[in-house]
Amino acid sequence: MAKEEINSLELGGLEEIVLALGEKKFRAQQIYEWVHKKQIDNFNDMTNVSKRLIEKLDEKYCFTHIKMEKKLYSEVDNTIKYLFRVNGNTIIESVLMRYSFGNSVCISSQAGCRMACTFCASAIGGLERDLTAGEMLGQVYSIQKDIGERVSNVVIMGSGEPLDNYDNTLKFIRVLASKLGQNLGMRHITLSTCGLIDKINKLMSEGLPINLAVSLHAPNGGVREKLMPASKKAPYDDLLRACKKYTERTGRRVTYEYALISGINDKQGHALELAGKIGGSVCHVNLIPINYVEERGFRPASEGTIYSFADILKKNGVEVTIRRKLGSDINAACGQLRKSYSNRNGL
Ligand code: SAH
């Protein structure tokens, strides 16, 4: 039987295991701190744990295997893109963005994606597999080790749909925020989803004050369904209602992501229509020009169009930010680098 990753276990799970092995419960805390605070990658480094217990753990558990395969520095900003190989042959990507307020890491939650958004590079090969909590944590820990500085913000906005890998993503968040681990405040964690309504409803009942970003990209269901086929199961108005409820339940403002595509969703009428639906409610819109993906062919809206789109939203009571396109010279858009690497290396 394949060994289970010790990195993917929450403290409660680890306590049960330790007790079942006839050890004292506090041993679990020690082990958890080795894995998530000191972030070691083998059992022998656990100097305060007995040889006997280490041997028993080693029989059934292993450490997440994560190897940095490539590192690309952007020349236009401070972005660094990482390609990792995890647990065998799975290639995933993560992005580090360095800001004046700290280091922000964008992690992948799946290798590939099955949501089939028509503008996205991650969706091209479909879903390869879900990532484990250990593999998500590994991206943060490896980058932290690489730069020798603490990561202060994590966005789950890389390849994959985190709510399509719900249990592992939630484990990841809880471990990342745990006091005995990385101790990252929930308010410094953002989960981005294409809008799976039942899972958004589930998420708001977990009592986790994380930030929610929803990829909206359209002013109505018609345009949205063409761009994001998965949204056929999530009627536009129902999605907006779920987001409103999320804010009421958690006190956290929802951010709508809106990538402007020339001629498709960037017209003034689109801005007015969107403002009519969300104007005056507690939310925020992030506008970004779509990243050009060769296979997809969509062109970004011009700068002028983006500014007038933003103006219309603002004049109609919508808070809006125009986001810079980060790392455009290093394929930093979702899934682009993983895809080009996999193509070249026959993966
Ligand atoms: N599945 C999640 C998170 C991963 S995608 C989601 O849909 O939110 C991260 C963000 O990048 C999403 O807002 C997604 O719509 C956007 N995105 C994907 N391809 C893009 C592209 N070519 N240009 C700009 N944004 C893109």
mmCIF file of C-alpha atoms and ligand atoms in Angstrom:
data_model
loop_
_atom_site.group_PDB
_atom_site.id
_atom_site.type_symbol
_atom_site.label_atom_id
_atom_site.label_comp_id
_atom_site.label_asym_id
_atom_site.label_seq_id
_atom_site.Cartn_x
_atom_site.Cartn_y
_atom_site.Cartn_z
ATOM 1 C CA MET A 1 0.000 0.000 0.000
ATOM 2 C CA ALA A 2 1.245 3.497 -0.814
ATOM 3 C CA LYS A 3 2.320 5.537 2.183
ATOM 4 C CA GLU A 4 0.206 8.510 3.216
ATOM 5 C CA GLU A 5 1.772 11.976 3.347
ATOM 6 C CA ILE A 6 2.366 13.091 6.900
ATOM 7 C CA ASN A 7 2.293 16.708 5.648
ATOM 8 C CA SER A 8 -1.388 16.342 4.765
ATOM 9 C CA LEU A 9 -2.477 15.461 8.303
ATOM 10 C CA GLU A 10 -4.137 17.968 10.602
ATOM 11 C CA LEU A 11 -3.157 17.972 14.259
ATOM 12 C CA GLY A 12 -6.323 16.091 15.299
ATOM 13 C CA GLY A 13 -5.610 13.319 12.798
ATOM 14 C CA LEU A 14 -2.026 13.075 13.942
ATOM 15 C CA GLU A 15 -3.120 12.819 17.571
ATOM 16 C CA GLU A 16 -5.373 9.872 16.756
ATOM 17 C CA ILE A 17 -2.502 8.131 14.980
ATOM 18 C CA VAL A 18 -0.066 8.695 17.812
ATOM 19 C CA LEU A 19 -2.560 7.445 20.409
ATOM 20 C CA ALA A 20 -3.293 4.368 18.299
ATOM 21 C CA LEU A 21 0.431 3.660 18.278
ATOM 22 C CA GLY A 22 0.369 3.621 22.086
ATOM 23 C CA GLU A 23 2.131 6.967 22.503
ATOM 24 C CA LYS A 24 1.202 10.066 24.487
ATOM 25 C CA LYS A 25 -0.961 12.651 22.745
ATOM 26 C CA PHE A 26 1.581 15.485 23.100
ATOM 27 C CA ARG A 27 3.901 13.618 20.719
ATOM 28 C CA ALA A 28 1.552 14.636 17.916
ATOM 29 C CA GLN A 29 2.218 18.307 18.645
ATOM 30 C CA GLN A 30 5.961 17.739 18.496
ATOM 31 C CA ILE A 31 5.701 15.938 15.170
ATOM 32 C CA TYR A 32 3.306 18.549 13.773
ATOM 33 C CA GLU A 33 5.727 21.337 14.670
ATOM 34 C CA TRP A 34 8.600 19.529 12.957
ATOM 35 C CA VAL A 35 6.551 19.182 9.800
ATOM 36 C CA HIS A 36 4.809 22.563 9.694
ATOM 37 C CA LYS A 37 6.884 24.973 11.753
ATOM 38 C CA LYS A 38 10.426 23.746 11.169
ATOM 39 C CA GLN A 39 9.307 22.316 7.843
ATOM 40 C CA ILE A 40 11.723 19.412 7.770
ATOM 41 C CA ASP A 41 11.488 16.774 5.066
ATOM 42 C CA ASN A 42 12.534 13.538 6.758
ATOM 43 C CA PHE A 43 11.810 11.660 9.964
ATOM 44 C CA ASN A 44 15.407 11.501 11.175
ATOM 45 C CA ASP A 45 15.448 15.249 11.826
ATOM 46 C CA MET A 46 12.844 14.822 14.571
ATOM 47 C CA THR A 47 15.415 14.864 17.348
ATOM 48 C CA ASN A 48 12.950 14.880 20.259
ATOM 49 C CA VAL A 49 10.922 11.915 18.962
ATOM 50 C CA SER A 50 11.920 8.379 19.928
ATOM 51 C CA LYS A 51 13.500 6.030 17.375
ATOM 52 C CA ARG A 52 10.716 3.556 18.027
ATOM 53 C CA LEU A 53 7.973 6.026 17.134
ATOM 54 C CA ILE A 54 9.874 7.250 14.094
ATOM 55 C CA GLU A 55 10.176 3.678 12.834
ATOM 56 C CA LYS A 56 6.451 3.124 13.280
ATOM 57 C CA LEU A 57 5.562 6.334 11.503
ATOM 58 C CA ASP A 58 7.982 5.573 8.716
ATOM 59 C CA GLU A 59 6.181 2.295 7.999
ATOM 60 C CA LYS A 60 2.954 4.037 7.027
ATOM 61 C CA TYR A 61 3.761 7.666 6.320
ATOM 62 C CA CYS A 62 6.052 9.629 4.066
ATOM 63 C CA PHE A 63 6.942 13.260 3.439
ATOM 64 C CA THR A 64 5.485 15.103 0.474
ATOM 65 C CA HIS A 65 8.075 14.977 -2.251
ATOM 66 C CA ILE A 66 8.488 18.354 -3.897
ATOM 67 C CA LYS A 67 11.375 19.335 -6.125
ATOM 68 C CA MET A 68 11.958 22.714 -7.709
ATOM 69 C CA GLU A 69 12.243 22.056 -11.420
ATOM 70 C CA LYS A 70 12.560 25.595 -12.737
ATOM 71 C CA LYS A 71 12.537 29.162 -11.536
ATOM 72 C CA LEU A 72 11.827 32.125 -13.799
ATOM 73 C CA TYR A 73 12.420 35.739 -12.857
ATOM 74 C CA SER A 74 10.298 38.390 -14.503
ATOM 75 C CA GLU A 75 12.265 41.293 -15.895
ATOM 76 C CA VAL A 76 9.305 43.652 -15.815
ATOM 77 C CA ASP A 77 8.367 43.274 -12.148
ATOM 78 C CA ASN A 78 9.384 41.362 -9.041
ATOM 79 C CA THR A 79 7.419 38.246 -9.901
ATOM 80 C CA ILE A 80 9.083 34.821 -9.753
ATOM 81 C CA LYS A 81 7.424 31.785 -11.265
ATOM 82 C CA TYR A 82 8.264 28.330 -9.906
ATOM 83 C CA LEU A 83 7.721 24.972 -11.503
ATOM 84 C CA PHE A 84 7.686 22.062 -9.069
ATOM 85 C CA ARG A 85 7.618 18.319 -9.594
ATOM 86 C CA VAL A 86 5.518 16.708 -6.875
ATOM 87 C CA ASN A 87 5.177 13.086 -5.782
ATOM 88 C CA GLY A 88 6.382 11.527 -9.023
ATOM 89 C CA ASN A 89 5.719 13.041 -12.382
ATOM 90 C CA THR A 90 3.217 15.763 -11.635
ATOM 91 C CA ILE A 91 4.318 19.241 -12.685
ATOM 92 C CA ILE A 92 2.695 22.205 -10.978
ATOM 93 C CA GLU A 93 3.331 25.923 -10.887
ATOM 94 C CA SER A 94 3.302 28.643 -8.271
ATOM 95 C CA VAL A 95 4.009 32.371 -8.422
ATOM 96 C CA LEU A 96 5.728 34.616 -5.906
ATOM 97 C CA MET A 97 4.798 38.290 -5.968
ATOM 98 C CA ARG A 98 6.935 40.602 -3.883
ATOM 99 C CA TYR A 99 5.183 43.712 -2.640
ATOM 100 C CA SER A 100 6.167 46.435 -0.211
ATOM 101 C CA PHE A 101 3.744 44.904 2.316
ATOM 102 C CA GLY A 102 5.172 41.395 2.057
ATOM 103 C CA ASN A 103 5.559 38.240 0.011
ATOM 104 C CA SER A 104 2.461 36.866 -1.623
ATOM 105 C CA VAL A 105 2.366 33.355 -3.082
ATOM 106 C CA CYS A 106 -0.176 32.108 -5.594
ATOM 107 C CA ILE A 107 -0.521 28.322 -5.359
ATOM 108 C CA SER A 108 -2.092 25.648 -7.544
ATOM 109 C CA SER A 109 -4.814 23.438 -6.082
ATOM 110 C CA GLN A 110 -4.967 20.894 -8.920
ATOM 111 C CA ALA A 111 -2.699 19.758 -11.738
ATOM 112 C CA GLY A 112 -4.763 20.948 -14.686
ATOM 113 C CA CYS A 113 -8.448 21.749 -14.287
ATOM 114 C CA ARG A 114 -11.770 20.368 -15.473
ATOM 115 C CA MET A 115 -13.755 23.620 -15.448
ATOM 116 C CA ALA A 116 -13.004 24.257 -19.148
ATOM 117 C CA CYS A 117 -12.962 28.093 -19.073
ATOM 118 C CA THR A 118 -12.433 29.049 -22.710
ATOM 119 C CA PHE A 119 -9.709 31.656 -22.053
ATOM 120 C CA CYS A 120 -7.608 29.662 -19.598
ATOM 121 C CA ALA A 121 -4.406 27.702 -20.281
ATOM 122 C CA SER A 122 -4.881 25.373 -17.279
ATOM 123 C CA ALA A 123 -8.045 23.965 -18.758
ATOM 124 C CA ILE A 124 -6.483 22.893 -22.068
ATOM 125 C CA GLY A 125 -5.366 19.401 -21.034
ATOM 126 C CA GLY A 126 -8.241 18.860 -18.596
ATOM 127 C CA LEU A 127 -7.713 17.675 -15.050
ATOM 128 C CA GLU A 128 -4.644 15.539 -14.373
ATOM 129 C CA ARG A 129 -5.325 15.128 -10.668
ATOM 130 C CA ASP A 130 -6.205 16.861 -7.402
ATOM 131 C CA LEU A 131 -3.306 18.057 -5.287
ATOM 132 C CA THR A 132 -3.018 16.901 -1.682
ATOM 133 C CA ALA A 133 -2.899 19.348 1.218
ATOM 134 C CA GLY A 134 0.787 18.449 1.596
ATOM 135 C CA GLU A 135 1.467 19.374 -2.017
ATOM 136 C CA MET A 136 -0.249 22.738 -1.571
ATOM 137 C CA LEU A 137 1.656 23.415 1.647
ATOM 138 C CA GLY A 138 4.860 22.299 -0.064
ATOM 139 C CA GLN A 139 4.555 25.130 -2.578
ATOM 140 C CA VAL A 140 4.455 27.720 0.216
ATOM 141 C CA TYR A 141 7.180 26.080 2.321
ATOM 142 C CA SER A 142 9.537 25.603 -0.653
ATOM 143 C CA ILE A 143 9.216 29.199 -1.808
ATOM 144 C CA GLN A 144 9.762 30.447 1.728
ATOM 145 C CA LYS A 145 12.889 28.348 1.996
ATOM 146 C CA ASP A 146 14.082 29.513 -1.401
ATOM 147 C CA ILE A 147 13.832 33.241 -0.619
ATOM 148 C CA GLY A 148 14.728 32.959 3.058
ATOM 149 C CA GLU A 149 11.783 35.158 4.001
ATOM 150 C CA ARG A 150 8.342 34.586 5.398
ATOM 151 C CA VAL A 151 5.378 34.334 3.056
ATOM 152 C CA SER A 152 2.740 36.714 4.408
ATOM 153 C CA ASN A 153 -0.129 36.206 1.949
ATOM 154 C CA VAL A 154 -1.383 33.151 0.122
ATOM 155 C CA VAL A 155 -3.813 33.209 -2.785
ATOM 156 C CA ILE A 156 -5.290 29.950 -4.055
ATOM 157 C CA MET A 157 -5.501 31.269 -7.567
ATOM 158 C CA GLY A 158 -3.068 29.160 -9.569
ATOM 159 C CA SER A 159 -4.032 26.168 -11.705
ATOM 160 C CA GLY A 160 -7.132 24.275 -10.706
ATOM 161 C CA GLU A 161 -10.478 24.891 -9.086
ATOM 162 C CA PRO A 162 -9.973 24.763 -5.297
ATOM 163 C CA LEU A 163 -13.653 24.099 -4.554
ATOM 164 C CA ASP A 164 -13.513 21.097 -6.906
ATOM 165 C CA ASN A 165 -10.840 19.748 -4.527
ATOM 166 C CA TYR A 166 -12.721 20.875 -1.444
ATOM 167 C CA ASP A 167 -11.488 18.633 1.372
ATOM 168 C CA ASN A 168 -7.799 18.906 0.524
ATOM 169 C CA THR A 169 -8.047 22.671 0.069
ATOM 170 C CA LEU A 170 -9.762 23.108 3.429
ATOM 171 C CA LYS A 171 -7.138 20.960 5.135
ATOM 172 C CA PHE A 172 -4.468 23.099 3.482
ATOM 173 C CA ILE A 173 -6.065 26.302 4.787
ATOM 174 C CA ARG A 174 -6.487 24.993 8.324
ATOM 175 C CA VAL A 175 -2.917 23.733 8.544
ATOM 176 C CA LEU A 176 -1.520 26.938 7.026
ATOM 177 C CA ALA A 177 -3.397 29.015 9.577
ATOM 178 C CA SER A 178 -2.672 26.765 12.563
ATOM 179 C CA LYS A 179 -0.761 28.241 15.497
ATOM 180 C CA LEU A 180 1.647 25.297 15.678
ATOM 181 C CA GLY A 181 2.358 25.568 11.968
ATOM 182 C CA GLN A 182 2.872 28.488 9.624
ATOM 183 C CA ASN A 183 0.412 30.544 11.721
ATOM 184 C CA LEU A 184 -0.793 32.593 8.760
ATOM 185 C CA GLY A 185 -3.874 34.693 9.577
ATOM 186 C CA MET A 186 -6.999 33.580 7.722
ATOM 187 C CA ARG A 187 -7.398 37.166 6.551
ATOM 188 C CA HIS A 188 -4.167 36.739 4.632
ATOM 189 C CA ILE A 189 -5.560 33.803 2.677
ATOM 190 C CA THR A 190 -7.695 34.237 -0.451
ATOM 191 C CA LEU A 191 -9.508 31.472 -2.277
ATOM 192 C CA SER A 192 -10.503 32.106 -5.884
ATOM 193 C CA THR A 193 -13.307 30.086 -7.441
ATOM 194 C CA CYS A 194 -15.066 29.939 -10.789
ATOM 195 C CA GLY A 195 -18.279 29.991 -8.756
ATOM 196 C CA LEU A 196 -19.444 26.536 -7.606
ATOM 197 C CA ILE A 197 -22.503 27.677 -5.653
ATOM 198 C CA ASP A 198 -23.087 24.620 -3.445
ATOM 199 C CA LYS A 199 -19.438 24.660 -2.388
ATOM 200 C CA ILE A 200 -19.528 28.419 -1.674
ATOM 201 C CA ASN A 201 -22.509 27.713 0.574
ATOM 202 C CA LYS A 202 -20.584 24.939 2.295
ATOM 203 C CA LEU A 203 -17.522 27.144 2.694
ATOM 204 C CA MET A 204 -19.442 29.902 4.457
ATOM 205 C CA SER A 205 -20.580 27.440 7.100
ATOM 206 C CA GLU A 206 -17.020 26.415 8.015
ATOM 207 C CA GLY A 207 -16.384 29.540 10.073
ATOM 208 C CA LEU A 208 -13.140 30.410 8.295
ATOM 209 C CA PRO A 209 -12.699 34.169 7.808
ATOM 210 C CA ILE A 210 -10.772 33.812 4.558
ATOM 211 C CA ASN A 211 -11.228 36.130 1.573
ATOM 212 C CA LEU A 212 -13.306 34.895 -1.307
ATOM 213 C CA ALA A 213 -12.619 35.871 -4.912
ATOM 214 C CA VAL A 214 -15.080 34.849 -7.588
ATOM 215 C CA SER A 215 -14.146 34.789 -11.256
ATOM 216 C CA LEU A 216 -17.112 36.564 -12.791
ATOM 217 C CA HIS A 217 -15.769 37.824 -16.129
ATOM 218 C CA ALA A 218 -19.211 38.733 -17.453
ATOM 219 C CA PRO A 219 -22.176 41.048 -16.825
ATOM 220 C CA ASN A 220 -24.805 38.331 -17.369
ATOM 221 C CA GLY A 221 -25.362 34.594 -17.612
ATOM 222 C CA GLY A 222 -25.323 34.533 -21.415
ATOM 223 C CA VAL A 223 -21.814 35.943 -21.819
ATOM 224 C CA ARG A 224 -20.596 34.021 -18.771
ATOM 225 C CA GLU A 225 -21.787 30.657 -20.059
ATOM 226 C CA LYS A 226 -19.936 31.173 -23.332
ATOM 227 C CA LEU A 227 -16.706 31.987 -21.512
ATOM 228 C CA MET A 228 -17.133 29.572 -18.617
ATOM 229 C CA PRO A 229 -19.141 26.483 -19.564
ATOM 230 C CA ALA A 230 -19.165 25.225 -15.968
ATOM 231 C CA SER A 231 -21.338 28.209 -15.082
ATOM 232 C CA LYS A 232 -24.308 26.601 -16.864
ATOM 233 C CA LYS A 233 -24.916 24.830 -13.570
ATOM 234 C CA ALA A 234 -24.586 28.061 -11.605
ATOM 235 C CA PRO A 235 -27.137 30.646 -12.737
ATOM 236 C CA TYR A 236 -25.670 34.151 -12.627
ATOM 237 C CA ASP A 237 -28.145 35.685 -10.190
ATOM 238 C CA ASP A 238 -27.937 32.675 -7.863
ATOM 239 C CA LEU A 239 -24.168 33.089 -7.789
ATOM 240 C CA LEU A 240 -24.440 36.782 -6.868
ATOM 241 C CA ARG A 241 -26.918 35.853 -4.131
ATOM 242 C CA ALA A 242 -24.534 33.218 -2.734
ATOM 243 C CA CYS A 243 -21.717 35.790 -2.680
ATOM 244 C CA LYS A 244 -23.888 38.283 -0.837
ATOM 245 C CA LYS A 245 -24.731 35.615 1.701
ATOM 246 C CA TYR A 246 -21.030 34.810 2.061
ATOM 247 C CA THR A 247 -20.374 38.428 3.068
ATOM 248 C CA GLU A 248 -23.288 38.467 5.496
ATOM 249 C CA ARG A 249 -22.188 35.229 7.146
ATOM 250 C CA THR A 250 -18.432 35.821 7.303
ATOM 251 C CA GLY A 251 -18.138 39.606 7.347
ATOM 252 C CA ARG A 252 -15.632 39.295 4.486
ATOM 253 C CA ARG A 253 -16.045 41.282 1.307
ATOM 254 C CA VAL A 254 -16.171 39.265 -1.916
ATOM 255 C CA THR A 255 -13.921 40.263 -4.801
ATOM 256 C CA TYR A 256 -15.137 39.693 -8.343
ATOM 257 C CA GLU A 257 -12.432 38.990 -10.882
ATOM 258 C CA TYR A 258 -13.188 40.395 -14.308
ATOM 259 C CA ALA A 259 -10.705 39.791 -17.149
ATOM 260 C CA LEU A 260 -11.488 42.138 -20.013
ATOM 261 C CA ILE A 261 -11.501 40.550 -23.459
ATOM 262 C CA SER A 262 -11.658 42.770 -26.495
ATOM 263 C CA GLY A 263 -15.136 42.787 -28.044
ATOM 264 C CA ILE A 264 -16.497 40.048 -25.771
ATOM 265 C CA ASN A 265 -17.154 41.465 -22.300
ATOM 266 C CA ASP A 266 -15.599 44.946 -22.380
ATOM 267 C CA LYS A 267 -18.318 47.148 -23.844
ATOM 268 C CA GLN A 268 -19.782 50.139 -22.023
ATOM 269 C CA GLY A 269 -23.166 48.414 -21.975
ATOM 270 C CA HIS A 270 -21.529 45.470 -20.182
ATOM 271 C CA ALA A 271 -20.153 47.797 -17.517
ATOM 272 C CA LEU A 272 -23.563 49.395 -17.008
ATOM 273 C CA GLU A 273 -25.254 46.015 -16.827
ATOM 274 C CA LEU A 274 -22.750 44.761 -14.243
ATOM 275 C CA ALA A 275 -23.101 47.931 -12.179
ATOM 276 C CA GLY A 276 -26.872 47.481 -12.232
ATOM 277 C CA LYS A 277 -26.422 44.072 -10.608
ATOM 278 C CA ILE A 278 -23.783 44.736 -7.973
ATOM 279 C CA GLY A 279 -23.749 48.531 -7.528
ATOM 280 C CA GLY A 280 -24.201 49.550 -3.905
ATOM 281 C CA SER A 281 -23.464 46.098 -2.458
ATOM 282 C CA VAL A 282 -20.436 45.240 -0.333
ATOM 283 C CA CYS A 283 -18.029 43.879 -2.910
ATOM 284 C CA HIS A 284 -15.056 44.813 -5.015
ATOM 285 C CA VAL A 285 -14.230 44.328 -8.678
ATOM 286 C CA ASN A 286 -10.724 43.577 -9.907
ATOM 287 C CA LEU A 287 -10.341 44.428 -13.562
ATOM 288 C CA ILE A 288 -7.466 42.888 -15.483
ATOM 289 C CA PRO A 289 -6.723 42.703 -19.195
ATOM 290 C CA ILE A 290 -6.945 39.056 -20.253
ATOM 291 C CA ASN A 291 -3.564 37.403 -20.687
ATOM 292 C CA TYR A 292 -3.145 36.314 -24.265
ATOM 293 C CA VAL A 293 -3.007 32.518 -24.523
ATOM 294 C CA GLU A 294 -2.044 31.387 -28.016
ATOM 295 C CA GLU A 295 -4.406 28.414 -28.161
ATOM 296 C CA ARG A 296 -7.322 30.549 -26.995
ATOM 297 C CA GLY A 297 -6.956 33.547 -29.276
ATOM 298 C CA PHE A 298 -8.772 36.099 -27.079
ATOM 299 C CA ARG A 299 -7.256 39.578 -27.181
ATOM 300 C CA PRO A 300 -6.963 41.876 -24.168
ATOM 301 C CA ALA A 301 -9.075 45.030 -24.042
ATOM 302 C CA SER A 302 -7.132 48.230 -24.674
ATOM 303 C CA GLU A 303 -5.980 50.377 -21.769
ATOM 304 C CA GLY A 304 -8.481 53.097 -22.699
ATOM 305 C CA THR A 305 -11.349 50.612 -22.680
ATOM 306 C CA ILE A 306 -10.301 49.296 -19.285
ATOM 307 C CA TYR A 307 -10.237 52.804 -17.784
ATOM 308 C CA SER A 308 -13.643 53.733 -19.158
ATOM 309 C CA PHE A 309 -15.080 50.380 -17.976
ATOM 310 C CA ALA A 310 -13.725 51.137 -14.496
ATOM 311 C CA ASP A 311 -15.148 54.681 -14.601
ATOM 312 C CA ILE A 312 -18.642 53.462 -15.379
ATOM 313 C CA LEU A 313 -18.488 50.996 -12.498
ATOM 314 C CA LYS A 314 -17.226 53.667 -10.083
ATOM 315 C CA LYS A 315 -19.865 56.186 -11.115
ATOM 316 C CA ASN A 316 -22.486 53.555 -10.400
ATOM 317 C CA GLY A 317 -21.398 52.688 -6.882
ATOM 318 C CA VAL A 318 -18.998 49.796 -7.490
ATOM 319 C CA GLU A 319 -15.575 49.702 -5.854
ATOM 320 C CA VAL A 320 -13.027 48.798 -8.494
ATOM 321 C CA THR A 321 -9.296 48.267 -8.892
ATOM 322 C CA ILE A 322 -7.396 47.888 -12.123
ATOM 323 C CA ARG A 323 -4.860 45.168 -11.569
ATOM 324 C CA ARG A 324 -1.462 45.158 -13.136
ATOM 325 C CA LYS A 325 -0.667 42.182 -15.294
ATOM 326 C CA LEU A 326 2.150 40.551 -13.328
ATOM 327 C CA GLY A 327 4.914 38.517 -14.859
ATOM 328 C CA SER A 328 3.577 38.791 -18.390
ATOM 329 C CA ASP A 329 7.046 37.997 -19.776
ATOM 330 C CA ILE A 330 7.314 34.702 -17.860
ATOM 331 C CA ASN A 331 3.984 33.126 -18.728
ATOM 332 C CA ALA A 332 2.637 33.960 -15.291
ATOM 333 C CA ALA A 333 -0.988 33.567 -16.333
ATOM 334 C CA CYS A 334 -2.734 30.612 -14.851
ATOM 335 C CA GLY A 335 -1.411 27.341 -16.301
ATOM 336 C CA GLN A 336 0.675 28.831 -19.096
ATOM 337 C CA LEU A 337 4.100 27.819 -17.863
ATOM 338 C CA ARG A 338 3.122 24.305 -16.777
ATOM 339 C CA LYS A 339 1.608 23.760 -20.194
ATOM 340 C CA SER A 340 4.583 24.973 -22.215
ATOM 341 C CA TYR A 341 6.969 22.953 -20.003
ATOM 342 C CA SER A 342 4.891 19.796 -20.284
ATOM 343 C CA ASN A 343 4.685 20.154 -24.085
ATOM 344 C CA ARG A 344 8.465 20.543 -24.439
ATOM 345 C CA ASN A 345 9.242 17.651 -22.161
ATOM 346 C CA GLY A 346 6.652 15.254 -23.515
ATOM 347 C CA LEU A 347 4.776 15.056 -20.199
HETATM 348 N N1 SAH B 1 -10.404 28.125 -10.660
HETATM 349 C C1 SAH B 1 -10.252 29.301 -9.883
HETATM 350 C C2 SAH B 1 -8.810 29.698 -9.621
HETATM 351 C C3 SAH B 1 -7.792 29.520 -10.699
HETATM 352 S S1 SAH B 1 -7.813 30.609 -12.052
HETATM 353 C C4 SAH B 1 -11.015 30.455 -10.508
HETATM 354 O O1 SAH B 1 -11.621 30.254 -11.551
HETATM 355 O O2 SAH B 1 -11.067 31.521 -9.921
HETATM 356 C C5 SAH B 1 -7.224 32.127 -11.404
HETATM 357 C C6 SAH B 1 -7.788 33.347 -12.084
HETATM 358 O O3 SAH B 1 -7.158 33.532 -13.368
HETATM 359 C C7 SAH B 1 -9.279 33.268 -12.380
HETATM 360 O O4 SAH B 1 -9.889 34.509 -12.124
HETATM 361 C C8 SAH B 1 -9.294 32.944 -13.858
HETATM 362 O O5 SAH B 1 -10.527 33.233 -14.442
HETATM 363 C C9 SAH B 1 -8.144 33.784 -14.341
HETATM 364 N N2 SAH B 1 -7.610 33.471 -15.656
HETATM 365 C C10 SAH B 1 -7.499 32.288 -16.279
HETATM 366 N N3 SAH B 1 -6.952 32.434 -17.502
HETATM 367 C C11 SAH B 1 -6.704 33.745 -17.648
HETATM 368 C C12 SAH B 1 -6.164 34.530 -18.709
HETATM 369 N N4 SAH B 1 -5.783 33.985 -19.849
HETATM 370 N N5 SAH B 1 -6.046 35.870 -18.493
HETATM 371 C C13 SAH B 1 -6.441 36.436 -17.330
HETATM 372 N N6 SAH B 1 -6.967 35.754 -16.315
HETATM 373 C C14 SAH B 1 -7.101 34.414 -16.474
#
